[in-house]
Tab-separated table of C-alpha atoms in Angstrom:
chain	number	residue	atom	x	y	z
A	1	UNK	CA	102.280	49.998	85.285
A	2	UNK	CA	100.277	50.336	82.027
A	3	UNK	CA	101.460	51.769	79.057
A	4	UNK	CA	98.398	53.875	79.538
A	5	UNK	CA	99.289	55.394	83.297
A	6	UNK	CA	102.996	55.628	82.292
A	7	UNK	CA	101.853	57.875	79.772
A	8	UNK	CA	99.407	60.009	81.644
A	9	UNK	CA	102.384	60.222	84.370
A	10	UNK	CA	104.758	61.597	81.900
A	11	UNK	CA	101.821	64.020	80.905
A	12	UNK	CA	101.497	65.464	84.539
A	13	UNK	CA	105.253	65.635	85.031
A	14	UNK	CA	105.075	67.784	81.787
A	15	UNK	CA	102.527	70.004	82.473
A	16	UNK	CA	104.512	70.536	86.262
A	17	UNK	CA	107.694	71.556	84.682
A	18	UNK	CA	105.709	73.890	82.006
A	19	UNK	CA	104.030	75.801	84.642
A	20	UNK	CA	107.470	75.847	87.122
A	21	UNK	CA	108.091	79.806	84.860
A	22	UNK	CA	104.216	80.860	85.999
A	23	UNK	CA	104.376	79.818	89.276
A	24	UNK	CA	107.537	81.561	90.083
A	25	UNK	CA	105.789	84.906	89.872
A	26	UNK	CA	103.544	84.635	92.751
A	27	UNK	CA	104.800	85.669	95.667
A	28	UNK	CA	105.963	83.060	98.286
A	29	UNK	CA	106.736	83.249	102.195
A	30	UNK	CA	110.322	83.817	103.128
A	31	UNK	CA	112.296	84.163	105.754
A	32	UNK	CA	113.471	88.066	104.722
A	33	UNK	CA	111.838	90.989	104.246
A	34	UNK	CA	111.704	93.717	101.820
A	35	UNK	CA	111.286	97.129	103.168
A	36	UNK	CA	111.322	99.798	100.810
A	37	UNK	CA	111.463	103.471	102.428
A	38	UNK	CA	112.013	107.113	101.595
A	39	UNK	CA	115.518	108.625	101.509
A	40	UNK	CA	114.998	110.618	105.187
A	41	UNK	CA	117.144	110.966	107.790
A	42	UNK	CA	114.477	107.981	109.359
A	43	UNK	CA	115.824	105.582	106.636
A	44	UNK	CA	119.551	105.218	108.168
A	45	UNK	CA	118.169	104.425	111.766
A	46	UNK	CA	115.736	101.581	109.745
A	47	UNK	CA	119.100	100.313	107.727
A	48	UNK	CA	121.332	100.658	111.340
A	49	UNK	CA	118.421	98.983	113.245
A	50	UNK	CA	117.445	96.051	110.661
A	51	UNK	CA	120.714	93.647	111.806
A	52	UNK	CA	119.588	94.142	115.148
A	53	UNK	CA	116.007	92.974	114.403
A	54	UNK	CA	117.630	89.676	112.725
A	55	UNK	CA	119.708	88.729	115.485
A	56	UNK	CA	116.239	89.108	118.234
A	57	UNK	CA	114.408	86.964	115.882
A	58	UNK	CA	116.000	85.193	113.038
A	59	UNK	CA	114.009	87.350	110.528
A	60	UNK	CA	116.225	89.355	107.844
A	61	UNK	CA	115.281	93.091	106.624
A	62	UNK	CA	116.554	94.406	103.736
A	63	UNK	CA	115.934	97.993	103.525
A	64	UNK	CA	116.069	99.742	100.509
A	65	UNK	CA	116.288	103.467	100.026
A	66	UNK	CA	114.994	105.527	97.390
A	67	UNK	CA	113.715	108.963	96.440
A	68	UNK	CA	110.198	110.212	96.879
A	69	UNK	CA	109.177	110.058	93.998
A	70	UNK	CA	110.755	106.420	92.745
A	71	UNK	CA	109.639	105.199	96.388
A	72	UNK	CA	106.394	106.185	95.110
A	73	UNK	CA	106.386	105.224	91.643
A	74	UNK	CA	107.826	101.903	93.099
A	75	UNK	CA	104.621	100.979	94.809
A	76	UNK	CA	102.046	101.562	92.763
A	77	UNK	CA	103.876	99.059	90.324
A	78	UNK	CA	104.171	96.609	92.872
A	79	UNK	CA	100.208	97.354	94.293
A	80	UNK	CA	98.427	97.426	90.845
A	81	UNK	CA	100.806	94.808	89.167
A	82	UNK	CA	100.375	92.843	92.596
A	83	UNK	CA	103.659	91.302	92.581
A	84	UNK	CA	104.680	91.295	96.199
A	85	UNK	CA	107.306	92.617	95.434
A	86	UNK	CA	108.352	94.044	98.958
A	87	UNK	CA	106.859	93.736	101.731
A	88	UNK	CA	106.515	96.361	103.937
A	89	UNK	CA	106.597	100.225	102.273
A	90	UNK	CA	107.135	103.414	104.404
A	91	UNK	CA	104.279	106.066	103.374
A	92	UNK	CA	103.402	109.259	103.165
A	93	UNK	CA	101.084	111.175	105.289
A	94	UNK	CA	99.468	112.389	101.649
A	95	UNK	CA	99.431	109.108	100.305
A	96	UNK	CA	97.393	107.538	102.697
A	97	UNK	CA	93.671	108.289	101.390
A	98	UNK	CA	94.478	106.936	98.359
A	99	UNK	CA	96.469	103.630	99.079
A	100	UNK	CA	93.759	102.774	101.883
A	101	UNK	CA	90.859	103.184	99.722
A	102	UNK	CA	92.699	101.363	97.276
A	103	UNK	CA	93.371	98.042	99.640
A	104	UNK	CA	97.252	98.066	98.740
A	105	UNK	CA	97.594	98.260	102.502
A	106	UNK	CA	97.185	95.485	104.821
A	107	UNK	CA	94.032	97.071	107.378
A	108	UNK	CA	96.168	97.106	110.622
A	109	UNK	CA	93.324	97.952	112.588
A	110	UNK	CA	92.911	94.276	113.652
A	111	UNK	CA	96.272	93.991	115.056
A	112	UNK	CA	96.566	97.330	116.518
A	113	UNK	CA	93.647	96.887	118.805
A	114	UNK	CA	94.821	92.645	119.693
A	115	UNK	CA	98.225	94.401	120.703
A	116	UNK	CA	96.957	97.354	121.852
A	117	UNK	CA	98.950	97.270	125.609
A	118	UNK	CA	102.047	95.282	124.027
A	119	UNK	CA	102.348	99.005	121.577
A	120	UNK	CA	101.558	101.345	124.159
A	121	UNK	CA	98.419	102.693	122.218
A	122	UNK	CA	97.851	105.659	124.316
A	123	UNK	CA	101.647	106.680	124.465
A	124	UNK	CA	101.208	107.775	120.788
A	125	UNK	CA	99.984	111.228	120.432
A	126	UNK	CA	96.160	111.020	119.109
A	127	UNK	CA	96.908	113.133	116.193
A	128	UNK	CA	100.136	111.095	115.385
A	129	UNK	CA	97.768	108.341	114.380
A	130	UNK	CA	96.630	110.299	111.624
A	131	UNK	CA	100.527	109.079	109.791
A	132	UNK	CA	98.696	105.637	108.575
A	133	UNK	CA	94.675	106.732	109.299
A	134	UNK	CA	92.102	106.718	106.789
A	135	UNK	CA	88.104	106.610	107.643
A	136	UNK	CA	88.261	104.896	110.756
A	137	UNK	CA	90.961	102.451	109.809
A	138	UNK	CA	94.979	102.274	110.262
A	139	UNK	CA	96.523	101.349	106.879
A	140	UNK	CA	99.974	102.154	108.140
A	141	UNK	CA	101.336	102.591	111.584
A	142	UNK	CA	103.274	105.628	112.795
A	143	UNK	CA	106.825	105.770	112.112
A	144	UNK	CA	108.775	109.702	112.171
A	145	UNK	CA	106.339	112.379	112.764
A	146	UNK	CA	107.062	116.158	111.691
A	147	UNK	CA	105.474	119.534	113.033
A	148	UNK	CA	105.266	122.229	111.051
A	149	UNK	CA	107.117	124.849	113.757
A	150	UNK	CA	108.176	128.188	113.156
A	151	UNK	CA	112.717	128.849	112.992
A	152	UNK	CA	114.300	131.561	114.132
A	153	UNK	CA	117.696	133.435	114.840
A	154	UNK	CA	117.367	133.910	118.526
A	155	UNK	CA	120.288	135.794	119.194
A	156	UNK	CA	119.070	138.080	116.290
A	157	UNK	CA	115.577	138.856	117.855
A	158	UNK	CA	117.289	138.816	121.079
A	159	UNK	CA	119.582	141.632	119.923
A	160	UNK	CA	116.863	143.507	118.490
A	161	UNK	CA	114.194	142.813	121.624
A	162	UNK	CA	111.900	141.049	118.989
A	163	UNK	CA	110.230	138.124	121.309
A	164	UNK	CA	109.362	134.758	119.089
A	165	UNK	CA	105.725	136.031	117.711
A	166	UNK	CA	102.924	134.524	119.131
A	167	UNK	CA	100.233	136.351	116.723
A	168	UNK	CA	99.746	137.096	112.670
A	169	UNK	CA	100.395	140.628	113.416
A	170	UNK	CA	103.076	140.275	115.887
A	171	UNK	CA	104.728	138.064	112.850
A	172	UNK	CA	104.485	140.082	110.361
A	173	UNK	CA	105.935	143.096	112.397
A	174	UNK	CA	108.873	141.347	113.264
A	175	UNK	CA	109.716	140.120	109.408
A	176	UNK	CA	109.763	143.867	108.353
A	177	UNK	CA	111.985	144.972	111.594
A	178	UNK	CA	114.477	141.739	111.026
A	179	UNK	CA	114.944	142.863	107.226
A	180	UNK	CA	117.856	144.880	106.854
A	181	UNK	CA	121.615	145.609	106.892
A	182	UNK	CA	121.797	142.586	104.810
A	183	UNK	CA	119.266	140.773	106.455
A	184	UNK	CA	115.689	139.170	105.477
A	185	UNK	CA	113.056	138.852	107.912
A	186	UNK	CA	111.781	135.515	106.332
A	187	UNK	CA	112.232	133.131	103.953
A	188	UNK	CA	109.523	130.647	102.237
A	189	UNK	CA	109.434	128.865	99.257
A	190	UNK	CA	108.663	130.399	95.828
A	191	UNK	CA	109.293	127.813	93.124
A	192	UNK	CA	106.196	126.999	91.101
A	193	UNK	CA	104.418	123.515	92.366
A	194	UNK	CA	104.663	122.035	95.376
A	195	UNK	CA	107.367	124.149	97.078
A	196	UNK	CA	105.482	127.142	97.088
A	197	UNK	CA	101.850	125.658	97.528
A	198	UNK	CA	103.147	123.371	100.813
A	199	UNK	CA	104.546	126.655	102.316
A	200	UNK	CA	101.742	128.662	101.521
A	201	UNK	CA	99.712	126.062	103.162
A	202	UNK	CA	101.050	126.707	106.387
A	203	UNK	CA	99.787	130.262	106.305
A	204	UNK	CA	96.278	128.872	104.873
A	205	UNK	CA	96.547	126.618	108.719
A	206	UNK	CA	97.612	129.918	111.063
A	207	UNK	CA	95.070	132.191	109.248
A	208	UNK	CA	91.631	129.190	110.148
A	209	UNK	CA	91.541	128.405	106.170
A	210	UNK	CA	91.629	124.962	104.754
A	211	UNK	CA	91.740	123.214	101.282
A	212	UNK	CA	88.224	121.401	101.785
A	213	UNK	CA	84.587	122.350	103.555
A	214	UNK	CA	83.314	120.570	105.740
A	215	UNK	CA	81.946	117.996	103.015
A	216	UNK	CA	84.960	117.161	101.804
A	217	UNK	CA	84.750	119.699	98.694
A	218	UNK	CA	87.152	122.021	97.276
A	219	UNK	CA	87.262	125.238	99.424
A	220	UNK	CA	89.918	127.414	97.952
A	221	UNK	CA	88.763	130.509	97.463
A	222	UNK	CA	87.554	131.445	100.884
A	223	UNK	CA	87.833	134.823	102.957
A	224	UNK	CA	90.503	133.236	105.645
A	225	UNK	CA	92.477	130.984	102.275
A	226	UNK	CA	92.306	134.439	100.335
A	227	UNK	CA	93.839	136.639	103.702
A	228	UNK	CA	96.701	133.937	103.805
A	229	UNK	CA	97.405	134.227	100.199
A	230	UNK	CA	96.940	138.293	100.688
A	231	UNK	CA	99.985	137.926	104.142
A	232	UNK	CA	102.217	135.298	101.969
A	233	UNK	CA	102.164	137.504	99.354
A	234	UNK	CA	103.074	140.607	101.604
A	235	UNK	CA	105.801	138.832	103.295
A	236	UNK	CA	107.159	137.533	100.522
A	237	UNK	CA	108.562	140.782	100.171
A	238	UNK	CA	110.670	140.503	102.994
A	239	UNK	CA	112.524	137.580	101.665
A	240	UNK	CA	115.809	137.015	99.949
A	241	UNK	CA	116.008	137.979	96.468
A	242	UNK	CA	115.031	134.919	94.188
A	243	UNK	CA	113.612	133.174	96.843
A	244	UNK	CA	110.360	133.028	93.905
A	245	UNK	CA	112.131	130.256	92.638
A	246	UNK	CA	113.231	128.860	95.910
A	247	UNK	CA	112.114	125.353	96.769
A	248	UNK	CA	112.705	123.104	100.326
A	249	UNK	CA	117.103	123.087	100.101
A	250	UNK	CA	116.979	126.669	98.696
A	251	UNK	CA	115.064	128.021	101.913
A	252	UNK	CA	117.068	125.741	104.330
A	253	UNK	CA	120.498	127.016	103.350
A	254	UNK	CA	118.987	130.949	103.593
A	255	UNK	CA	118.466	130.017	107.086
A	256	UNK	CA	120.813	127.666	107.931
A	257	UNK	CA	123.363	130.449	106.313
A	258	UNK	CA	122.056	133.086	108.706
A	259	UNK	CA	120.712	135.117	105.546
A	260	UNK	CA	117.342	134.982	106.753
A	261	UNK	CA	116.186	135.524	110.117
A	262	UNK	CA	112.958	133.360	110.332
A	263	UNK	CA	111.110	130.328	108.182
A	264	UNK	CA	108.036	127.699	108.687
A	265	UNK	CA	109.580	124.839	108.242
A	266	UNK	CA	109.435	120.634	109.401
A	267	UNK	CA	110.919	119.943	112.687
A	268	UNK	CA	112.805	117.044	110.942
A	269	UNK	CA	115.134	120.115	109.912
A	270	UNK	CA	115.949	121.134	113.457
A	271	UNK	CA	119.247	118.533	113.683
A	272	UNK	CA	120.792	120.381	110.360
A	273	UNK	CA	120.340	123.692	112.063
A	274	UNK	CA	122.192	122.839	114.980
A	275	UNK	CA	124.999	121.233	113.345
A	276	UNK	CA	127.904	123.388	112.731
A	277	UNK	CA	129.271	120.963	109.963
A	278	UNK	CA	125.885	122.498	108.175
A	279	UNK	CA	124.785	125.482	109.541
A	280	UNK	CA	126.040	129.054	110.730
A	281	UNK	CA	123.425	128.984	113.360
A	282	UNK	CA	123.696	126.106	114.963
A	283	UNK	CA	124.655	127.743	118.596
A	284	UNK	CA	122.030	130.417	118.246
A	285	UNK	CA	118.758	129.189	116.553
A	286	UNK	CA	115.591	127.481	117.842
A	287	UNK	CA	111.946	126.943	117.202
A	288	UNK	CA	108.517	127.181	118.477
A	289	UNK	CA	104.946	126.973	117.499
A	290	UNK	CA	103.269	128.962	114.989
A	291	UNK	CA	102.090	131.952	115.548
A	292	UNK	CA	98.011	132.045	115.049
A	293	UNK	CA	95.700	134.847	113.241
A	294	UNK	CA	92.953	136.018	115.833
A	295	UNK	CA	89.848	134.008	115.867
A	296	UNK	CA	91.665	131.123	114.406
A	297	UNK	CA	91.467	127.372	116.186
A	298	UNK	CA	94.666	126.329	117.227
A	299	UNK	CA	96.360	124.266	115.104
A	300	UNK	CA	99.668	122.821	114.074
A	301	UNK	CA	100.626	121.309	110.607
A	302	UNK	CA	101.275	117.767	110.949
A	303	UNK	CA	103.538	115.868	108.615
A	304	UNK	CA	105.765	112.496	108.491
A	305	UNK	CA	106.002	108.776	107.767
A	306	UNK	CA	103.858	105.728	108.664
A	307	UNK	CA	105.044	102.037	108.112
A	308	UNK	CA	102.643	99.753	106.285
A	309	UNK	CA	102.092	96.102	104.967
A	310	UNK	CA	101.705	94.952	101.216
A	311	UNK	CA	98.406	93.380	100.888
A	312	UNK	CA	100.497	91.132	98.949
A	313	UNK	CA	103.381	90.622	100.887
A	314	UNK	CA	103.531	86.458	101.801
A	315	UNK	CA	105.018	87.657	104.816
A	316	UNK	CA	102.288	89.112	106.550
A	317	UNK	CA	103.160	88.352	110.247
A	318	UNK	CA	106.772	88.631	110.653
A	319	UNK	CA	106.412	91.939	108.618
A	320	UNK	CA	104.285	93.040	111.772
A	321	UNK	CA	106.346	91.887	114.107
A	322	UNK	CA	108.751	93.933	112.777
A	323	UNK	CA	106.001	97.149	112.657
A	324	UNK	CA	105.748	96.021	116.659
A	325	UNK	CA	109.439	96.181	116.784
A	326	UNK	CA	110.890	98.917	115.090
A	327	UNK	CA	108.440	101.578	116.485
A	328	UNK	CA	108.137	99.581	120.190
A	329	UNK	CA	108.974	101.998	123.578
A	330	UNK	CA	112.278	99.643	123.756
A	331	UNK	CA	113.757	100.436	120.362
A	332	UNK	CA	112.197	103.579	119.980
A	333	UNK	CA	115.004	105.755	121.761
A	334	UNK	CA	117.754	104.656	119.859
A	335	UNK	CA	115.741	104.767	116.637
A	336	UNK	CA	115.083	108.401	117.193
A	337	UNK	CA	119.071	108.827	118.356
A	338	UNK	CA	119.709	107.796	114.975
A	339	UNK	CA	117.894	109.903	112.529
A	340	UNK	CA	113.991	108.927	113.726
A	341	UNK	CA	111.804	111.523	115.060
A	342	UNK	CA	109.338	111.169	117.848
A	343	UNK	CA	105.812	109.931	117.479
A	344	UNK	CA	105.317	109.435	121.472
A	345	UNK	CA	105.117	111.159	124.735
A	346	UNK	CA	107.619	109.541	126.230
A	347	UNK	CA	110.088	110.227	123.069
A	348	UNK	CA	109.506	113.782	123.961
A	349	UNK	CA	110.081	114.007	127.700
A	350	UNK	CA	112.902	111.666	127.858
A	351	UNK	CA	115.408	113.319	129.887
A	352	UNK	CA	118.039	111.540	128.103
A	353	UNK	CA	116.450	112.303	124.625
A	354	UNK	CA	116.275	115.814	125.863
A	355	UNK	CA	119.852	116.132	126.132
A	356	UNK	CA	120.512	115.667	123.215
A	357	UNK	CA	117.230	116.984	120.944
A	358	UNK	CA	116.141	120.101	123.548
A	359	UNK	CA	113.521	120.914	120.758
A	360	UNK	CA	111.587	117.942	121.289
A	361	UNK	CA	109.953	119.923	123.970
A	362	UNK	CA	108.290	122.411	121.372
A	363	UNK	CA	108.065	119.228	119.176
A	364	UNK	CA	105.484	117.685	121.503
A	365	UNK	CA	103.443	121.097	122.382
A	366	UNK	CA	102.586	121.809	118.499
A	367	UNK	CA	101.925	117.726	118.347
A	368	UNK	CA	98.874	118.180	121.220
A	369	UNK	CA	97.199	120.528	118.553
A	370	UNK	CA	98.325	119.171	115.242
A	371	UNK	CA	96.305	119.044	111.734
A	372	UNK	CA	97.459	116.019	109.759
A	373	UNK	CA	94.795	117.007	107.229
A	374	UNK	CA	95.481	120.654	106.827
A	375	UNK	CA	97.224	118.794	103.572
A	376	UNK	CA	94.073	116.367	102.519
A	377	UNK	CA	95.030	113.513	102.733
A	378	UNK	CA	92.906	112.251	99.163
A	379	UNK	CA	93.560	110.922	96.499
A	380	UNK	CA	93.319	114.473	94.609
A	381	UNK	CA	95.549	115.819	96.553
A	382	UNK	CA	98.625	115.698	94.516
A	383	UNK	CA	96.598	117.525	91.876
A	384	UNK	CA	95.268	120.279	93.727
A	385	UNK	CA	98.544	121.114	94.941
A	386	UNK	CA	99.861	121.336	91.174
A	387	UNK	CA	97.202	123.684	90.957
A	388	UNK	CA	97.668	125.862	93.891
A	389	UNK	CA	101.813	125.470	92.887
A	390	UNK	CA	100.539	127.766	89.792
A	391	UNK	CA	98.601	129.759	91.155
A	392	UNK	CA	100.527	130.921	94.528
A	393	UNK	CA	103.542	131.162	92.281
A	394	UNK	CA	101.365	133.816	89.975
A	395	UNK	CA	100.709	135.468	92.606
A	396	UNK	CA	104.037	136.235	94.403
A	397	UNK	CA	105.353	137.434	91.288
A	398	UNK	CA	102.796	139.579	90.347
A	399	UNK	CA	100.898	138.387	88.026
A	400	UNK	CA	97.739	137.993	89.646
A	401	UNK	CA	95.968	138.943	92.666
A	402	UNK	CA	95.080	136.967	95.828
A	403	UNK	CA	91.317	136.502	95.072
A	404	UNK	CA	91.667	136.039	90.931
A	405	UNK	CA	94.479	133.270	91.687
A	406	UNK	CA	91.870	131.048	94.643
A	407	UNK	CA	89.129	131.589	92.169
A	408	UNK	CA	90.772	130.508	89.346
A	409	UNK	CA	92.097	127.676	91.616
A	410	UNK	CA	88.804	126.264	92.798
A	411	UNK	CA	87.219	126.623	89.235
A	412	UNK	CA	90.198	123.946	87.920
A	413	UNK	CA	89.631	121.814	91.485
A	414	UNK	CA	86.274	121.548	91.377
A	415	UNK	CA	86.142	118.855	88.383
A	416	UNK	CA	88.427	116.663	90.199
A	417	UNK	CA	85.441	116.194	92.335
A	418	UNK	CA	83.336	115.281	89.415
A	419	UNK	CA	81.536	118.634	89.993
């Protein structure tokens, strides 16, 4: 060897072990993945499920929990940064505009429709698809879906001969004849932000108003939005005292206590209601669909959790087999027994699941009409609801009317649209 090529071999060895410190930042396949998910009752069947996934197939998950908003704060880190930093993240119906339009998603549109028989496509409920859907495309597949379904004391309204209202009117009659003697017809959330703008959402759905028009622009101060606002604002009345500054836990434990009689609310909440360890009501509660203003389409909110892939994940195809897995007809049942909640047909007419979850029933009725996009699912989203948080919030406590608060709500909306 020459004095020359011993030299330039030294060099390359160098420049190797110099660049060892760069190179260890970019993501490499392994035989584990990350999964990062929300802190729902979904997240303890993933954690109880994951061992069983390794032992099937060799291929480690570790899950880790967090809240909503560090699950959130998490992944945009991890997308813009593009670390790779986990592989597969669990996402939010709201979220979904923004991180498919953004690419931090792996487009599983490609796979779905390879696989399509091996997932049971058409067991999932069309509107279900909507958890992980953006413009023709499935960022994230379907994981725990939620309907927006109306609580109630039955053994209350059965006392009082008050059947479950099916109608605006028929609602509203029975909050003012349930308030009394210590009880409150209703409850909804009143804290400012997105407490009291997600429950006065619901009402926008049941009274045929929406956030957007039919081009995709801010809508918010429309006849049916400002007749929701109007009826929130009415019932509100009817509810317990401070519930203005009641958000999601505040409302639960007014009906869960048996303080208040009635409450929109996720189905997700259902399995708290009918525990005793948590609830006063648990023998003598249930749920159905909304009730519906007159002329209004039928339509159910629609909330919940998709499962997608890291663009940058260097796991791509294990992390889908474990998408296939996890929400696959076999493991399904158990995964719902343990905290999951149904995104198929047969989740909600199996006998055995029925047994045990009777609500399911209802569950699947308000699924065949759901709106996953009564909350748009855009990237402005998170704003306008700030704004509507302010504005409903102004308006339950008096300080300004149905129509000034929508108007002064689309006015601050409208330059999110660059308008």
């Amino acid at each position: 060897m020459t004095v020359w090529r011993a030299t330039w071999l030294i060099l390359v060895v160098f420049l190797v072990v110099a660049l060892l410190p760069l190179s260890s930042s970019v993501a490499q396949p392994r035989s584990t993945l990350n999964l990062v998910s929300m802190s729902d009752r979904f997240s303890g069947a993933l954690t109880r499920l994951a061992p069983e996934f390794e032992r099937e197939t060799g291929i480690k998950v570790n899950v880790t929990i967090q809240s909503y908003g560090e699950l959130y704060s998490r992944a945009i880190a991890d997308f813009v940064g593009r670390t790779g930093g986990a592989d597969l993240y669990t996402v939010d119906i709201v979220w979904t505009g923004e991180w498919g339009e953004n690419g931090y998603l792996v487009d599983l549109t490609p796979m779905i429709q390879r696989d399509r028989a091996a997932i049971a496509y058409d067991d999932i409920f069309p509107a279900v698809w909507k958890l992980g859907g953006w413009q023709g495309k499935q960022y994230a597949f379907p994981l725990a879906a939620y309907a927006g379904v109306l609580a109630y004391n039955k053994k209350v309204l059965t006392d009082m001969g008050i059947k479950p209202p099916r109608s605006v009117p028929e609602f509203a009659t029975a909050i003012q004849k349930l308030t009394g003697d210590g009880r409150y017809g209703i409850v909804m959330n009143g804290a400012r932000g997105a407490p009291c703008a997600q429950d006065w959402m619901y009402h926008m759905l049941i009274h045929g108003g929406s956030i957007l028009d039919k081009d995709g622009m801010p809508a918010l101060n429309t006849p049916a939005n400002v007749r929701a606002l109007t009826f929130f604002a009415d019932m509100f009345k009817y509810a317990p005292p401070g519930a203005t500054s009641y958000a999601w836990g505040d409302r639960e434990l007014a009906f869960r206590s048996g303080v208040a009689m009635m409450q929109i609310a996720w189905s997700t909440g259902v399995r708290a209601h009918r525990d005793p360890a948590m609830s006063r009501v648990a023998t003598i509660s249930d749920i159905t669909t909304l009730p519906q203003a007159a002329g209004a389409p039928t339509r159910y909110p629609l909330g919940g959790w998709s499962i997608g892939i890291n663009r940058d994940s260097p796991n791509k195809p294990a992390a889908w087999e474990f998408i296939k897995w996890i929400t696959s007809q076999r493991v399904r049942r158990e995964f719902v027994r343990l905290g999951g909640e149904p995104i198929r047909r047969s989740e909600v007419s199996d006998p055995t699941l029925l047994a045990e979850f009777p609500w399911f029933a209802m569950v699947g009725k308000s699924f065949e009409n759901a709106d996953g996009d009564f909350r748009p699912r855009i990237r402005q989203y998170p704003r306008i609801q700030d704004i509507l948080g302010l504005e409903v919030n102004l308006v339950i406590t008096g300080q300004k009317s149905p129509k000034a608060a929508l108007d002064a709500a689309q006015a601050a909306a409208m330059p999110l649209f660059g308008r």
